[in-house]
Structure formats: structure tokens, C-alpha cells
Short mmCIF file of C-alpha atoms in Angstrom, two decimals:
data_model
loop_
_atom_site.label_atom_id
_atom_site.label_comp_id
_atom_site.label_asym_id
_atom_site.label_seq_id
_atom_site.Cartn_x
_atom_site.Cartn_y
_atom_site.Cartn_z
CA UNK A 1 104.66 121.95 193.24
CA UNK A 2 107.09 122.27 190.40
CA UNK A 3 110.76 121.89 191.16
CA UNK A 4 113.02 124.51 189.60
CA UNK A 5 116.56 125.73 189.93
CA UNK A 6 117.67 129.37 190.15
CA UNK A 7 120.96 131.14 190.57
CA UNK A 8 121.40 133.84 193.19
CA UNK A 9 124.25 136.16 193.90
CA UNK A 10 126.13 135.46 197.11
CA UNK A 11 124.49 138.53 198.69
CA UNK A 12 121.00 137.43 197.64
CA UNK A 13 121.60 133.93 199.00
CA UNK A 14 122.79 135.24 202.36
CA UNK A 15 119.88 137.67 202.62
CA UNK A 16 117.31 134.99 201.75
CA UNK A 17 118.81 132.55 204.25
CA UNK A 18 118.83 135.20 206.99
CA UNK A 19 115.24 136.20 206.28
CA UNK A 20 114.16 132.57 206.24
CA UNK A 21 115.83 131.95 209.60
CA UNK A 22 114.23 135.04 211.14
CA UNK A 23 110.79 133.88 209.94
CA UNK A 24 111.42 130.24 210.79
CA UNK A 25 110.63 129.12 207.23
CA UNK A 26 112.67 127.64 204.40
CA UNK A 27 114.58 129.70 201.85
CA UNK A 28 112.27 128.23 199.21
CA UNK A 29 109.26 129.62 201.09
CA UNK A 30 110.83 133.09 201.22
CA UNK A 31 111.40 132.95 197.46
CA UNK A 32 107.82 131.74 196.80
CA UNK A 33 106.46 134.58 198.95
CA UNK A 34 108.60 137.10 197.08
CA UNK A 35 107.32 135.80 193.74
CA UNK A 36 103.71 135.93 194.97
CA UNK A 37 104.19 139.54 196.12
CA UNK A 38 105.69 140.54 192.77
CA UNK A 39 102.89 138.89 190.82
CA UNK A 40 100.23 140.48 193.02
CA UNK A 41 101.83 143.92 192.67
CA UNK A 42 102.00 143.54 188.90
CA UNK A 43 98.41 142.25 188.59
CA UNK A 44 99.50 140.42 185.46
CA UNK A 45 99.84 143.70 183.56
CA UNK A 46 102.90 145.17 181.96
CA UNK A 47 103.74 148.87 182.31
CA UNK A 48 102.01 149.75 179.05
CA UNK A 49 98.79 148.11 180.16
CA UNK A 50 98.94 149.87 183.53
CA UNK A 51 99.49 153.22 181.81
CA UNK A 52 96.58 152.65 179.43
CA UNK A 53 94.32 151.68 182.32
CA UNK A 54 95.32 154.78 184.31
CA UNK A 55 94.74 157.08 181.34
CA UNK A 56 91.24 155.67 180.84
CA UNK A 57 90.16 156.89 184.28
CA UNK A 58 91.91 160.25 184.07
CA UNK A 59 89.32 163.00 184.13
CA UNK A 60 86.44 160.67 185.04
CA UNK A 61 86.08 162.07 188.54
CA UNK A 62 85.60 165.61 189.79
CA UNK A 63 86.72 167.01 193.10
CA UNK A 64 84.85 170.27 192.82
CA UNK A 65 88.15 172.13 193.23
CA UNK A 66 89.64 174.19 190.44
CA UNK A 67 93.25 174.23 191.67
CA UNK A 68 94.08 170.53 192.01
CA UNK A 69 96.74 170.59 189.29
CA UNK A 70 98.60 173.38 191.12
CA UNK A 71 98.06 172.26 194.72
CA UNK A 72 97.92 168.47 194.47
CA UNK A 73 100.76 168.07 197.00
CA UNK A 74 98.82 170.03 199.62
CA UNK A 75 95.71 167.95 199.05
CA UNK A 76 97.68 164.70 199.31
CA UNK A 77 99.36 165.90 202.49
CA UNK A 78 95.94 166.55 204.02
CA UNK A 79 94.82 163.01 203.20
CA UNK A 80 97.96 161.33 204.54
CA UNK A 81 98.40 163.39 207.72
CA UNK A 82 97.74 161.34 210.86
#
């Protein structure tokens, strides 16, 4: 491991300490987990790269429906309803 030093606001420090206590881990472990989650969510790509990747797949798939652009909310609601 590499040792580093960071500065947190008072509120951040208190929140990290409380979360660490509730999970029975160190504050350092909470911070490492938060960094891992951020890196995983970002996939190593910046927003421009994500946008370019998304645009490349736009239009590649067909649903067979002609009204998706108008009724996309209804279709999403159907998928996410329990």
C-alpha cells in the first residue's frame, strides 16, 4: 500500500468516521472503498469518452416498435415495474 495524506472537511471526517464505526472497519478502509467504487463507476473513461461510446451504439438495435421516441417512458416503466 501507498501511504498518502488527504484533507477532509469536518463534515466529511465525521461522516467517514461514523460509517467506519457502523461497518466495523477503519476510516481508511471506507475511503479506499469509496475510491474503488468511483473508479469502477467511471470505468477509466471521461465523460467525452462515455458519450462517444454511447453514440456509437445508438441506432444499432431495433425494437420493432415505431413509437419508442414518443413513448420511451412507458416502455421503461413496463420494464422496471415489479
